[in-house]
Coordinates of C-alpha atoms in Angstrom, one line a residue:
M3 CA 60.6 176.7 -126.9
R4 CA 59.3 173.3 -125.7
R5 CA 56.5 174.5 -124.2
I6 CA 55.4 176.2 -127.5
G7 CA 56.9 173.4 -129.6
S8 CA 54.1 171.4 -127.3
G9 CA 51.2 173.2 -128.0
H10 CA 51.2 173.3 -131.8
A11 CA 51.7 169.9 -131.7
A12 CA 48.4 170.0 -129.5
L13 CA 47.2 171.7 -131.9
A14 CA 47.8 169.7 -135.1
A15 CA 47.1 166.8 -133.2
I16 CA 43.2 168.4 -132.4
A17 CA 43.0 169.8 -135.8
L18 CA 43.2 166.6 -137.2
L19 CA 40.6 164.9 -135.8
F20 CA 37.9 167.5 -136.5
A21 CA 39.0 167.0 -140.1
A22 CA 38.6 163.4 -139.7
L23 CA 34.9 163.1 -137.7
P24 CA 33.2 164.6 -141.3
A25 CA 34.5 160.9 -142.7
W26 CA 33.8 158.6 -139.9
A27 CA 30.5 160.7 -139.8
E28 CA 29.4 160.1 -143.0
V29 CA 30.7 156.2 -142.9
E30 CA 27.2 153.5 -142.9
F31 CA 28.7 150.4 -141.6
Y32 CA 26.1 147.2 -141.7
Q33 CA 25.5 143.6 -142.8
T34 CA 22.7 141.5 -143.1
V35 CA 21.7 138.0 -144.8
D36 CA 18.8 136.8 -146.9
R37 CA 16.8 134.7 -145.1
T38 CA 17.6 134.7 -141.1
E39 CA 15.5 131.0 -140.8
V40 CA 18.5 128.8 -142.3
G41 CA 18.6 124.2 -142.5
T42 CA 22.4 122.8 -141.5
E43 CA 22.3 121.9 -145.1
D44 CA 21.5 125.5 -146.9
V45 CA 23.4 127.9 -148.2
F46 CA 23.0 131.5 -146.5
Q47 CA 24.1 134.8 -148.1
L48 CA 25.7 137.3 -145.8
T49 CA 26.0 140.8 -146.6
V50 CA 28.2 143.6 -145.1
V51 CA 28.3 146.9 -146.8
V52 CA 30.4 150.0 -146.3
V53 CA 29.5 153.0 -147.9
D54 CA 32.5 156.1 -147.6
P55 CA 34.8 154.4 -146.1
P56 CA 37.3 155.7 -144.7
D57 CA 40.7 155.5 -146.4
N58 CA 43.4 152.4 -145.6
A59 CA 40.2 151.0 -144.2
Q60 CA 40.2 147.2 -143.0
V61 CA 36.8 144.6 -142.5
Q62 CA 37.6 141.7 -140.5
F63 CA 33.8 139.7 -141.6
P64 CA 32.5 137.5 -138.5
A65 CA 34.3 134.3 -138.5
P66 CA 32.5 131.9 -135.4
E67 CA 33.0 128.4 -134.6
D68 CA 29.1 127.4 -135.3
F69 CA 29.6 128.7 -139.8
E70 CA 31.3 127.5 -142.6
V71 CA 32.7 130.1 -145.3
L72 CA 32.4 128.4 -148.5
S73 CA 33.1 131.2 -150.7
S74 CA 33.6 135.5 -150.6
S75 CA 33.6 137.9 -153.3
Q76 CA 33.7 141.8 -153.2
S77 CA 32.3 144.2 -155.1
T78 CA 32.7 148.3 -155.7
Q79 CA 30.6 150.8 -157.0
R80 CA 30.5 154.4 -157.1
S81 CA 28.2 157.7 -157.2
I82 CA 28.4 161.3 -158.7
Q83 CA 26.2 164.3 -157.8
M84 CA 25.5 167.4 -159.4
N85 CA 25.1 170.1 -156.6
G86 CA 24.2 173.2 -159.3
G87 CA 27.4 174.8 -159.4
G88 CA 29.1 173.2 -156.2
P89 CA 31.5 170.6 -156.8
P90 CA 30.6 167.0 -157.6
V91 CA 30.4 164.9 -154.3
I92 CA 31.1 161.6 -154.8
Q93 CA 29.9 158.2 -152.7
T94 CA 31.9 155.2 -152.6
V95 CA 29.8 151.9 -151.6
R96 CA 31.8 149.2 -151.2
K97 CA 29.5 145.2 -151.1
H98 CA 31.4 142.1 -149.8
V99 CA 29.0 139.6 -149.7
L100 CA 30.0 136.0 -148.0
M101 CA 28.5 132.3 -149.2
M102 CA 28.6 130.2 -145.4
R103 CA 27.0 127.3 -144.0
A104 CA 25.6 126.5 -140.4
Q105 CA 27.4 123.9 -138.3
R106 CA 24.9 122.8 -136.2
A107 CA 20.8 123.2 -135.7
G108 CA 20.0 125.6 -133.3
N109 CA 19.1 129.1 -131.8
L110 CA 22.4 130.9 -133.5
T111 CA 24.1 134.1 -134.0
L112 CA 26.2 135.7 -135.8
P113 CA 28.9 138.3 -134.7
P114 CA 28.8 141.8 -135.7
A115 CA 31.7 142.8 -138.7
V116 CA 34.2 145.5 -137.9
L117 CA 35.5 148.2 -139.9
S118 CA 38.7 149.6 -138.4
A119 CA 41.1 152.1 -140.1
G120 CA 43.3 155.3 -138.3
G121 CA 42.9 153.4 -134.8
R122 CA 39.0 154.1 -134.9
T123 CA 36.7 151.0 -135.4
L124 CA 33.1 150.7 -136.0
R125 CA 30.7 147.5 -135.3
T126 CA 27.4 146.0 -137.5
D127 CA 24.5 144.2 -136.0
S128 CA 25.1 140.9 -134.7
I129 CA 22.5 138.6 -136.5
K130 CA 20.4 136.3 -134.6
M131 CA 19.5 133.0 -136.9
T132 CA 17.5 129.8 -136.7
V133 CA 19.1 126.1 -137.8
R134 CA 17.0 123.5 -138.0
K135 CA 18.5 119.8 -139.4
G136 CA 18.7 119.3 -143.3
R137 CA 16.9 121.6 -145.7
V138 CA 14.6 124.0 -145.1
S139 CA 12.4 125.9 -147.7
P140 CA 12.6 130.3 -147.4
P141 CA 9.3 131.3 -147.0
A142 CA 7.9 133.3 -150.4
G143 CA 9.1 136.8 -150.5
Q144 CA 11.4 136.7 -147.6
A145 CA 14.7 137.1 -149.3
Q146 CA 13.1 140.0 -151.1
A147 CA 11.9 141.5 -147.7
G148 CA 15.3 141.2 -146.7
R149 CA 16.3 144.1 -149.6
Q150 CA 13.9 146.3 -148.9
R151 CA 15.1 146.4 -144.8
M152 CA 19.0 147.4 -146.2
P153 CA 19.5 151.1 -145.5
D154 CA 19.4 152.8 -148.7
P155 CA 23.0 153.8 -149.2
F156 CA 21.9 157.3 -151.4
R157 CA 19.7 158.5 -149.0
N158 CA 22.0 161.7 -148.6
F159 CA 21.3 163.1 -151.6
P160 CA 18.9 164.3 -152.8
P161 CA 18.4 164.6 -156.5
F162 CA 18.3 160.9 -156.1
G163 CA 16.5 160.5 -153.1
G164 CA 14.6 156.7 -153.6
M165 CA 17.0 155.3 -155.5
P166 CA 17.3 151.1 -155.9
D167 CA 20.5 149.3 -154.5
P168 CA 23.0 149.1 -157.0
F169 CA 23.5 145.5 -156.2
A170 CA 19.8 145.1 -156.6
D171 CA 20.5 142.7 -160.2
E172 CA 23.4 141.2 -158.7
E173 CA 20.8 139.6 -155.6
E174 CA 17.9 138.5 -157.9
E175 CA 20.4 137.2 -160.3
E176 CA 20.3 133.4 -159.5
E177 CA 22.6 131.8 -162.1
P178 CA 25.5 133.9 -163.9
R179 CA 25.6 134.1 -167.5
G180 CA 26.4 131.2 -168.9
G181 CA 26.5 128.4 -166.0
I182 CA 23.5 126.0 -165.3
Q183 CA 22.3 125.8 -161.7
E184 CA 22.3 122.6 -159.5
D185 CA 20.8 121.5 -156.6
V186 CA 23.8 119.3 -155.5
R187 CA 24.3 118.8 -151.8
I188 CA 27.6 120.1 -150.7
P189 CA 29.3 117.9 -148.4
R190 CA 31.3 118.9 -145.5
G191 CA 35.0 119.1 -145.5
D192 CA 36.1 118.9 -148.8
S193 CA 34.0 121.5 -150.4
D194 CA 36.5 123.0 -152.7
L195 CA 36.9 119.5 -155.0
F196 CA 34.4 117.0 -154.5
V197 CA 32.9 113.7 -155.7
R198 CA 28.8 113.3 -157.5
A199 CA 26.8 109.9 -158.6
T200 CA 23.7 110.9 -159.8
L201 CA 20.7 108.9 -161.6
D202 CA 18.1 110.2 -164.3
K203 CA 15.7 108.8 -162.7
K204 CA 15.2 107.4 -158.7
Q205 CA 11.8 105.0 -160.1
A206 CA 11.6 102.1 -162.8
Y207 CA 10.3 99.3 -163.7
V208 CA 12.9 96.3 -164.0
G209 CA 14.4 96.0 -167.0
E210 CA 14.0 100.4 -168.0
Q211 CA 17.6 101.7 -168.3
V212 CA 18.6 104.1 -165.2
T213 CA 21.5 106.8 -166.5
L214 CA 24.6 106.9 -163.8
S215 CA 26.8 109.7 -163.9
L216 CA 29.6 110.4 -162.0
Y217 CA 30.6 113.5 -162.2
I218 CA 34.0 116.1 -160.9
Y219 CA 32.9 119.4 -158.8
S220 CA 36.5 121.5 -158.5
R221 CA 36.9 125.3 -157.3
V222 CA 40.5 124.4 -157.6
D223 CA 42.8 123.9 -160.8
L224 CA 42.9 119.8 -161.3
S225 CA 46.0 117.7 -163.2
S226 CA 44.3 114.6 -164.2
V227 CA 42.0 111.3 -162.2
D228 CA 44.7 109.0 -161.7
S229 CA 42.4 105.7 -161.2
V230 CA 37.9 105.8 -161.1
S231 CA 36.8 103.3 -158.9
M232 CA 33.2 102.7 -160.0
P233 CA 30.6 101.1 -158.0
K234 CA 29.1 97.5 -157.3
L235 CA 26.1 96.8 -159.2
E236 CA 24.6 94.2 -157.9
G237 CA 21.0 93.3 -158.9
F238 CA 22.1 95.9 -162.7
W239 CA 23.2 94.7 -166.4
S240 CA 25.4 97.8 -167.0
E241 CA 26.5 99.2 -170.5
D242 CA 29.1 102.1 -171.1
V243 CA 27.5 104.9 -172.5
E244 CA 30.3 107.8 -172.2
S245 CA 34.2 107.7 -170.8
P246 CA 35.7 110.6 -171.9
T247 CA 39.4 109.9 -171.5
Q248 CA 39.7 113.8 -171.2
L249 CA 38.8 116.5 -168.8
T250 CA 36.5 118.8 -170.2
G251 CA 35.0 121.2 -167.7
E252 CA 31.7 123.3 -167.6
Q253 CA 30.5 126.3 -165.2
R254 CA 27.8 124.8 -162.6
I255 CA 26.2 126.8 -160.3
V256 CA 25.3 124.9 -156.9
N257 CA 23.8 126.7 -154.2
G258 CA 25.1 130.2 -155.5
I259 CA 29.0 128.8 -155.6
P260 CA 30.4 127.9 -158.9
Y261 CA 32.1 125.5 -159.9
R262 CA 33.9 123.6 -162.4
T263 CA 31.9 120.0 -163.4
Y264 CA 34.0 117.1 -164.9
L265 CA 32.7 114.3 -165.7
L266 CA 34.4 110.8 -165.4
R267 CA 32.2 108.1 -166.5
R268 CA 28.3 108.1 -167.3
R269 CA 26.7 104.2 -167.9
A270 CA 23.4 103.0 -168.4
L271 CA 22.2 100.8 -165.5
F272 CA 19.1 97.9 -166.6
P273 CA 17.6 97.6 -162.9
M274 CA 16.7 92.9 -163.6
K275 CA 14.7 92.5 -160.1
T276 CA 12.3 94.4 -158.6
G277 CA 12.6 95.4 -154.4
T278 CA 15.0 98.8 -153.5
L279 CA 18.4 98.0 -155.0
S280 CA 21.1 100.6 -153.9
I281 CA 24.3 101.6 -155.7
T282 CA 27.3 102.0 -153.1
P283 CA 30.2 105.1 -153.5
A284 CA 32.4 105.4 -156.3
E285 CA 35.9 106.1 -156.0
A286 CA 38.5 108.6 -156.9
D287 CA 42.3 110.2 -156.6
I288 CA 41.9 113.3 -158.5
T289 CA 45.7 115.7 -158.8
T290 CA 45.2 119.2 -158.4
G291 CA 47.4 121.7 -158.9
M292 CA 50.4 122.2 -161.7
L293 CA 53.1 120.5 -162.4
F294 CA 55.9 120.4 -160.2
V295 CA 52.9 121.8 -157.0
G296 CA 50.7 118.7 -157.5
H297 CA 48.6 117.6 -155.0
R298 CA 47.2 113.6 -155.3
V299 CA 43.8 113.3 -153.2
H300 CA 40.9 110.8 -153.3
R301 CA 38.3 111.2 -152.8
V302 CA 34.4 109.0 -152.4
S303 CA 30.7 109.8 -154.1
N304 CA 27.8 109.5 -152.5
P305 CA 25.6 106.6 -152.2
L306 CA 22.6 105.7 -153.9
E307 CA 19.3 103.8 -154.2
V308 CA 17.3 102.3 -156.9
E309 CA 13.0 102.1 -156.4
V310 CA 12.9 99.0 -159.4
K311 CA 9.1 98.5 -159.2
P312 CA 7.3 95.3 -161.1
L313 CA 6.0 95.5 -164.6
P314 CA 1.5 95.5 -164.6
A315 CA -0.2 92.6 -164.3
G316 CA -1.1 91.5 -168.2
G317 CA 1.5 90.8 -170.2
P318 CA 2.8 88.3 -172.1
K319 CA 3.2 84.8 -170.5
G320 CA 7.4 83.9 -170.2
M321 CA 8.3 88.1 -170.9
S322 CA 11.6 88.9 -169.8
T323 CA 12.9 91.3 -168.3
A324 CA 14.9 93.1 -171.4
Q325 CA 11.9 93.1 -173.4
V326 CA 11.3 96.4 -172.3
G327 CA 11.9 99.6 -173.5
D328 CA 11.1 101.3 -177.5
W329 CA 11.6 98.6 -180.2
K330 CA 10.4 98.2 -183.7
L331 CA 10.6 94.5 -185.2
S332 CA 11.5 94.1 -189.6
V333 CA 12.6 91.3 -192.0
E334 CA 15.0 91.5 -194.6
T335 CA 15.8 89.1 -197.5
S336 CA 18.4 89.3 -200.4
Q337 CA 16.1 87.8 -202.6
Q338 CA 12.2 86.6 -202.9
R339 CA 13.3 84.6 -206.4
V340 CA 15.9 82.2 -206.2
E341 CA 16.7 79.2 -208.2
L342 CA 16.5 75.8 -206.7
G343 CA 19.6 74.8 -204.7
Q344 CA 20.8 78.9 -204.2
P345 CA 20.3 80.2 -200.9
V346 CA 18.2 83.3 -199.7
T347 CA 19.7 85.2 -196.8
V348 CA 17.2 86.5 -194.9
K349 CA 17.7 88.8 -191.7
V350 CA 15.4 89.3 -188.6
I351 CA 16.4 93.0 -186.8
L352 CA 14.8 94.1 -184.1
E353 CA 15.6 97.7 -183.2
G354 CA 15.6 100.7 -180.6
S355 CA 16.5 101.9 -176.8
G356 CA 17.0 99.7 -174.4
N357 CA 19.0 96.2 -173.2
V358 CA 20.2 96.1 -176.9
K359 CA 22.9 93.7 -175.8
N360 CA 20.6 91.1 -173.7
I361 CA 17.8 90.9 -176.1
T362 CA 16.5 87.6 -178.3
P363 CA 14.0 88.7 -181.4
P364 CA 11.4 85.9 -182.0
R365 CA 13.1 82.6 -184.1
L366 CA 12.4 82.3 -188.4
E367 CA 9.9 80.0 -188.5
A368 CA 10.4 78.5 -192.4
P369 CA 8.0 75.7 -194.2
P370 CA 8.6 72.3 -194.6
A371 CA 10.4 73.0 -197.5
F372 CA 13.0 74.8 -196.5
K373 CA 16.2 74.2 -194.2
V374 CA 17.3 76.9 -192.4
Y375 CA 20.8 76.7 -190.9
D376 CA 21.5 78.3 -187.3
P377 CA 21.2 82.1 -186.7
T378 CA 24.3 84.7 -186.8
T379 CA 23.8 87.3 -184.2
T380 CA 25.3 91.0 -185.1
D381 CA 24.9 94.4 -182.8
K382 CA 25.3 97.5 -183.7
M383 CA 25.1 100.6 -181.4
T384 CA 23.6 103.9 -182.2
P385 CA 25.9 106.5 -180.6
N386 CA 23.7 108.2 -177.9
K387 CA 24.8 110.5 -174.6
L388 CA 22.3 109.5 -172.5
R389 CA 20.5 106.1 -173.5
V390 CA 21.1 102.8 -175.0
Q391 CA 19.8 102.0 -178.7
G392 CA 20.9 100.5 -182.0
R393 CA 19.9 97.2 -183.4
R394 CA 20.3 93.6 -182.9
T395 CA 20.5 91.4 -186.1
Q396 CA 19.8 87.6 -186.7
E397 CA 21.1 86.4 -190.0
Y398 CA 19.7 82.8 -191.4
L399 CA 21.0 80.6 -194.3
V400 CA 17.8 79.2 -196.1
M401 CA 17.9 76.5 -198.5
P402 CA 14.9 75.7 -200.4
Q403 CA 14.7 72.3 -201.0
R404 CA 11.5 71.7 -203.8
T405 CA 10.5 74.5 -206.6
G406 CA 7.6 76.7 -205.6
T407 CA 5.7 79.7 -203.9
F408 CA 6.4 79.5 -200.1
T409 CA 5.3 81.9 -197.4
L410 CA 7.7 82.6 -195.0
P411 CA 5.0 83.8 -191.7
A412 CA 4.8 86.9 -189.7
L413 CA 6.7 87.5 -186.6
E414 CA 5.7 88.6 -183.3
F415 CA 7.8 90.8 -180.5
P416 CA 6.3 91.4 -177.5
Y417 CA 7.7 94.3 -175.3
F418 CA 6.6 97.0 -172.8
D419 CA 6.8 100.6 -173.0
P420 CA 8.0 102.2 -170.2
K421 CA 6.7 105.6 -171.0
T422 CA 3.3 105.0 -172.1
G423 CA 2.8 102.3 -169.5
R424 CA 1.9 99.7 -171.5
Y425 CA 2.2 96.5 -173.4
E426 CA 2.8 96.5 -177.3
V427 CA 3.4 94.6 -180.1
S428 CA 5.7 95.3 -183.1
R429 CA 4.6 92.7 -186.0
T430 CA 6.2 92.4 -189.6
E431 CA 4.0 90.9 -192.8
P432 CA 4.5 87.9 -194.1
V433 CA 6.9 87.5 -196.6
E434 CA 6.4 85.5 -199.7
I435 CA 9.6 83.4 -202.0
V436 CA 9.5 82.0 -204.9
V437 CA 11.6 79.2 -205.7
E438 CA 12.1 78.2 -209.5
P439 CA 14.0 74.8 -211.1
G440 CA 17.6 75.4 -211.7
A441 CA 19.2 75.2 -215.2
G442 CA 19.2 72.4 -216.7
G443 CA 17.2 71.0 -213.8
T444 CA 13.9 69.4 -214.4
A445 CA 11.5 70.9 -211.7
S446 CA 8.9 67.8 -209.6
A447 CA 6.5 70.8 -208.7
Q448 CA 3.1 69.0 -209.5
T449 CA -0.3 70.7 -210.7
G450 CA -2.6 71.7 -208.5
S451 CA -2.5 75.0 -205.3
P452 CA 0.4 76.2 -203.8
T453 CA -0.4 74.8 -200.4
H454 CA -0.8 71.0 -202.0
M455 CA 2.6 72.5 -203.2
A456 CA 4.4 73.9 -200.3
D457 CA 2.9 71.2 -198.0
A458 CA 4.4 67.8 -200.2
A459 CA 7.8 67.6 -198.5
A460 CA 8.4 64.3 -198.5
E461 CA 8.1 64.1 -202.3
P462 CA 10.9 63.3 -204.3
K463 CA 13.3 66.5 -204.4
N464 CA 14.4 67.9 -208.0
V465 CA 18.0 67.2 -209.7
L466 CA 20.1 69.8 -208.9
T467 CA 21.6 69.7 -213.0
A468 CA 22.2 67.3 -215.5
G469 CA 25.2 66.6 -214.5
G470 CA 25.5 66.2 -210.8
L471 CA 27.4 68.5 -208.1
R472 CA 30.6 69.7 -208.9
P473 CA 33.4 69.0 -207.3
L474 CA 35.4 71.6 -205.4
R475 CA 39.0 72.1 -207.2
Y476 CA 41.7 73.1 -204.6
Q477 CA 45.0 74.1 -207.1
A478 CA 48.1 73.6 -205.4
R479 CA 52.4 75.5 -205.8
F480 CA 55.3 73.9 -204.3
E481 CA 57.9 76.2 -203.2
A482 CA 61.6 76.3 -202.7
P483 CA 62.3 75.6 -198.0
A484 CA 62.7 79.5 -196.4
A485 CA 65.5 79.5 -194.1
V486 CA 64.2 79.2 -190.4
V487 CA 62.9 82.6 -188.6
W488 CA 66.3 82.3 -185.6
Q489 CA 68.9 82.5 -189.2
R490 CA 67.9 85.3 -190.6
P491 CA 69.8 88.5 -189.8
F492 CA 66.9 91.0 -188.2
F493 CA 66.2 88.4 -185.7
L494 CA 68.9 89.4 -182.5
P495 CA 68.6 93.2 -183.0
A496 CA 65.1 92.2 -182.0
V497 CA 65.6 89.8 -179.5
L498 CA 67.8 91.8 -177.6
A499 CA 66.2 95.7 -178.6
P500 CA 63.0 95.6 -175.9
V501 CA 65.6 94.4 -173.3
G502 CA 67.9 97.5 -174.0
L503 CA 64.8 99.5 -173.7
M504 CA 64.0 98.5 -170.2
L505 CA 67.6 98.7 -169.5
A506 CA 67.6 102.4 -170.4
L507 CA 64.4 103.7 -169.1
A508 CA 65.2 101.6 -165.7
L509 CA 68.2 103.8 -166.0
G510 CA 66.8 107.1 -166.8
G511 CA 63.9 106.6 -164.5
L512 CA 67.0 106.1 -161.7
V513 CA 68.8 109.1 -162.7
R514 CA 65.6 111.2 -162.5
G515 CA 64.3 110.1 -158.9
R516 CA 67.5 110.9 -157.4
W517 CA 67.5 114.0 -159.7
S518 CA 64.2 115.1 -158.1
A519 CA 64.6 113.7 -154.3
Q520 CA 68.5 115.8 -154.2
D521 CA 66.6 119.2 -155.9
E522 CA 63.1 119.5 -154.4
G523 CA 64.8 121.9 -151.6
S524 CA 67.1 123.9 -153.6
R525 CA 63.8 124.3 -155.8
S526 CA 61.8 125.8 -153.0
R527 CA 64.3 128.1 -152.1
Q528 CA 64.8 129.3 -156.2
R529 CA 61.1 130.1 -155.8
A530 CA 61.3 132.1 -152.8
R531 CA 64.1 134.0 -153.9
A532 CA 62.3 134.4 -157.4
A533 CA 59.3 136.1 -154.7
R534 CA 62.3 137.9 -152.8
K535 CA 62.6 139.7 -156.0
Q536 CA 59.2 140.2 -157.2
L537 CA 58.8 142.2 -154.3
A538 CA 61.5 144.5 -154.9
A539 CA 60.3 145.2 -157.8
A540 CA 57.1 146.3 -156.4
E541 CA 58.9 148.7 -154.5
K542 CA 59.7 150.6 -158.1
L543 CA 56.0 150.8 -158.3
R544 CA 55.3 152.9 -155.3
A545 CA 55.1 155.6 -156.5
G546 CA 53.7 155.2 -159.5
N547 CA 49.8 152.6 -159.7
S548 CA 48.1 151.8 -156.6
S549 CA 46.1 148.8 -158.6
A550 CA 49.5 147.8 -160.1
F551 CA 51.7 148.0 -156.9
Y552 CA 49.1 146.4 -154.6
G553 CA 49.1 143.6 -156.8
E554 CA 52.1 143.1 -158.1
V555 CA 53.6 142.6 -153.6
E556 CA 50.0 140.6 -153.4
K557 CA 51.4 137.7 -156.0
A558 CA 54.7 138.4 -154.5
L559 CA 53.2 137.6 -151.3
L560 CA 51.3 134.5 -152.8
N561 CA 54.3 133.0 -154.7
F562 CA 56.2 133.0 -151.6
L563 CA 54.0 131.5 -150.0
A564 CA 53.0 129.2 -152.2
A565 CA 57.2 128.1 -152.4
R566 CA 57.7 127.8 -148.4
L567 CA 54.5 125.8 -148.1
R568 CA 54.6 123.7 -151.4
V569 CA 51.0 124.0 -152.2
P570 CA 49.6 126.1 -154.7
V571 CA 47.6 128.9 -152.0
G572 CA 46.4 130.9 -155.0
G573 CA 43.3 130.3 -154.6
L574 CA 42.7 129.3 -150.8
T575 CA 40.2 132.5 -149.3
R576 CA 41.7 133.9 -146.3
D577 CA 41.2 131.1 -143.2
A578 CA 42.0 128.5 -145.8
L579 CA 45.7 129.7 -146.2
D580 CA 45.6 130.0 -142.0
A581 CA 44.8 126.9 -142.0
K582 CA 47.9 126.3 -144.2
L583 CA 50.4 128.1 -142.0
T584 CA 49.0 126.9 -139.2
E585 CA 49.1 122.9 -140.5
A586 CA 53.0 124.5 -141.2
G587 CA 54.0 125.5 -138.2
V588 CA 54.3 129.3 -138.5
E589 CA 53.4 131.8 -135.5
E590 CA 50.8 133.9 -135.4
A591 CA 52.1 137.6 -135.4
R592 CA 53.7 136.2 -138.6
R593 CA 50.1 134.8 -139.7
Q594 CA 48.6 138.0 -138.6
R595 CA 51.1 139.5 -140.7
V596 CA 50.1 137.7 -144.0
R597 CA 46.8 138.2 -142.8
F598 CA 47.0 142.6 -143.2
V599 CA 48.9 142.5 -146.1
L600 CA 46.9 140.2 -148.0
E601 CA 43.2 142.6 -146.8
A602 CA 45.9 146.1 -147.4
C603 CA 46.1 145.0 -150.5
D604 CA 42.3 143.7 -151.8
T605 CA 41.9 146.7 -150.3
G606 CA 44.3 149.2 -152.0
R607 CA 43.0 147.6 -155.7
F608 CA 40.0 148.0 -154.6
A609 CA 39.4 151.7 -153.2
P610 CA 42.4 153.4 -154.0
G611 CA 44.1 157.0 -152.5
A612 CA 46.4 154.7 -150.0
E613 CA 49.4 157.8 -148.7
P614 CA 52.7 157.1 -149.5
A615 CA 53.2 156.1 -146.0
A616 CA 50.6 152.9 -145.9
R617 CA 52.4 151.6 -149.1
E618 CA 55.7 151.9 -146.9
R619 CA 54.3 150.3 -144.3
I620 CA 52.5 147.5 -146.6
L621 CA 56.3 146.7 -148.0
D622 CA 58.4 145.9 -144.9
D623 CA 55.7 144.2 -143.4
A624 CA 55.8 141.6 -146.5
A625 CA 59.5 142.0 -146.3
A626 CA 59.0 140.5 -142.7
V627 CA 56.9 138.0 -143.8
M628 CA 59.0 136.4 -146.1
E629 CA 62.6 137.7 -143.9
G630 CA 63.5 134.5 -141.0
W631 CA 61.7 131.7 -142.9
D632 CA 62.4 128.5 -141.4
K633 CA 65.1 126.8 -144.2

């Protein structure tokens, strides 16, 4: 009986082996890169493709020490072939895309990727890479040639022979919908969150505006920006242009990697001297995550330099650096016909774009028959997110001393326009003012030409009115003295209220601090218990939809790890999560089991069809990860 049973078992095993062979025979597994010659600052794309993967197939990506993985993504596509009256043939193509960067220069090798399922493995070919220092521009047509060398996953289907790569559109697309393509150098070590300072121009004339912008680039959730230290700006006159009070993110693409960018500060810089001026790095303290699982990090931006050129020769003598920009000069008067003894308000207005708060309009020149008082200066800025623009107004009070017709001469303001690279002059028209005798007064204007009247400043002045100047009047009234402040009913409560408020705030802070310190461990354990209950809920979905089942198992495991590690792990790559577990002192066997469960969940969601036994094993492995964890 034992002999017969053993024979049946052997026949069954051989039958299963032959049944599995056709599936492996049709599997295609390969990897390719968009270019084989890169720089240490370049980001290249590694693509791993599996055609008709077996059930429970696991892909292990190459992770050499000479390269770092910045991001990874996965997509799946299916095609159906109809063969006359036969059953349809379905083909599945799974594609993994990794954005990578070399750690050093030299002739490096990308190891093969490994596909494993049912105790069998397949390996791709390794890829030779030539890495140089800095950045390397890809040769024309190299990326397209790399795509053409990729095997066609649909070449086994005669009706669709020569069918193009189903992912060709994805590879040729340079900018995702709604994103902005940028060329920003991604720093090493903090590629998920970094601060970058940018200038709208690297060369400028002395006095010309250069706009400095400070951004946060992030692939993780941000809670708040606690402090920002702007760089030292020696040799510049600076003005704030934009300082947002709330974090507003914008989608941008940096070297093919999506980021959310947040503007911290934007300043207008006006160089005051020529030469190469340096801008030191800015610093920021940023809190990531949400509420109880926040993590505070310190980031430093990149330094910058500006090449400042002197103004061209041939400019007006004594021209200041503030006279650089685009300016328009104008003059306004309150009235051009006035009675003797009544003042005239004259405004000299200089408006445009440039260093508005450091510019000086030309001084008003008036005939000797006018007494001109010192002006008052006011500035009005026009909102603009990139440029400093507005107007500076000098308002003069002019008092005529005699009757007649007088002329305020034209004014000129020379400036240098950096857009055209030329010196320009803005001019005003002369303004004529007629001074008439006051009511009841007699004019001493002599007959003759207006020029003779304007120059006769030494002659006797007019009598203002027949009765002379009227005296100033002041009316006063007496009131009974009021009670002193400290004798009023509200004085004592008003004095004691701030003291009581400070004591209440201090007591509340003490109680809150003790509560947080005492309950931090208990909150972590409570979240871990909630994750175990979530895993128990996933067990009920074992016989249902595979996507829902695997998604619930993955969510339960990630919530458990976040509770135990006390840091958010949802947005981390597999390597980053493994590094976090290593830092927490988790043993190698448990870390391998965590990686296996997460990769199995990815496979189950994107390539459903796993057997119940496989789902049972995933549940057991997830439960084993949660059991025996250090308290």
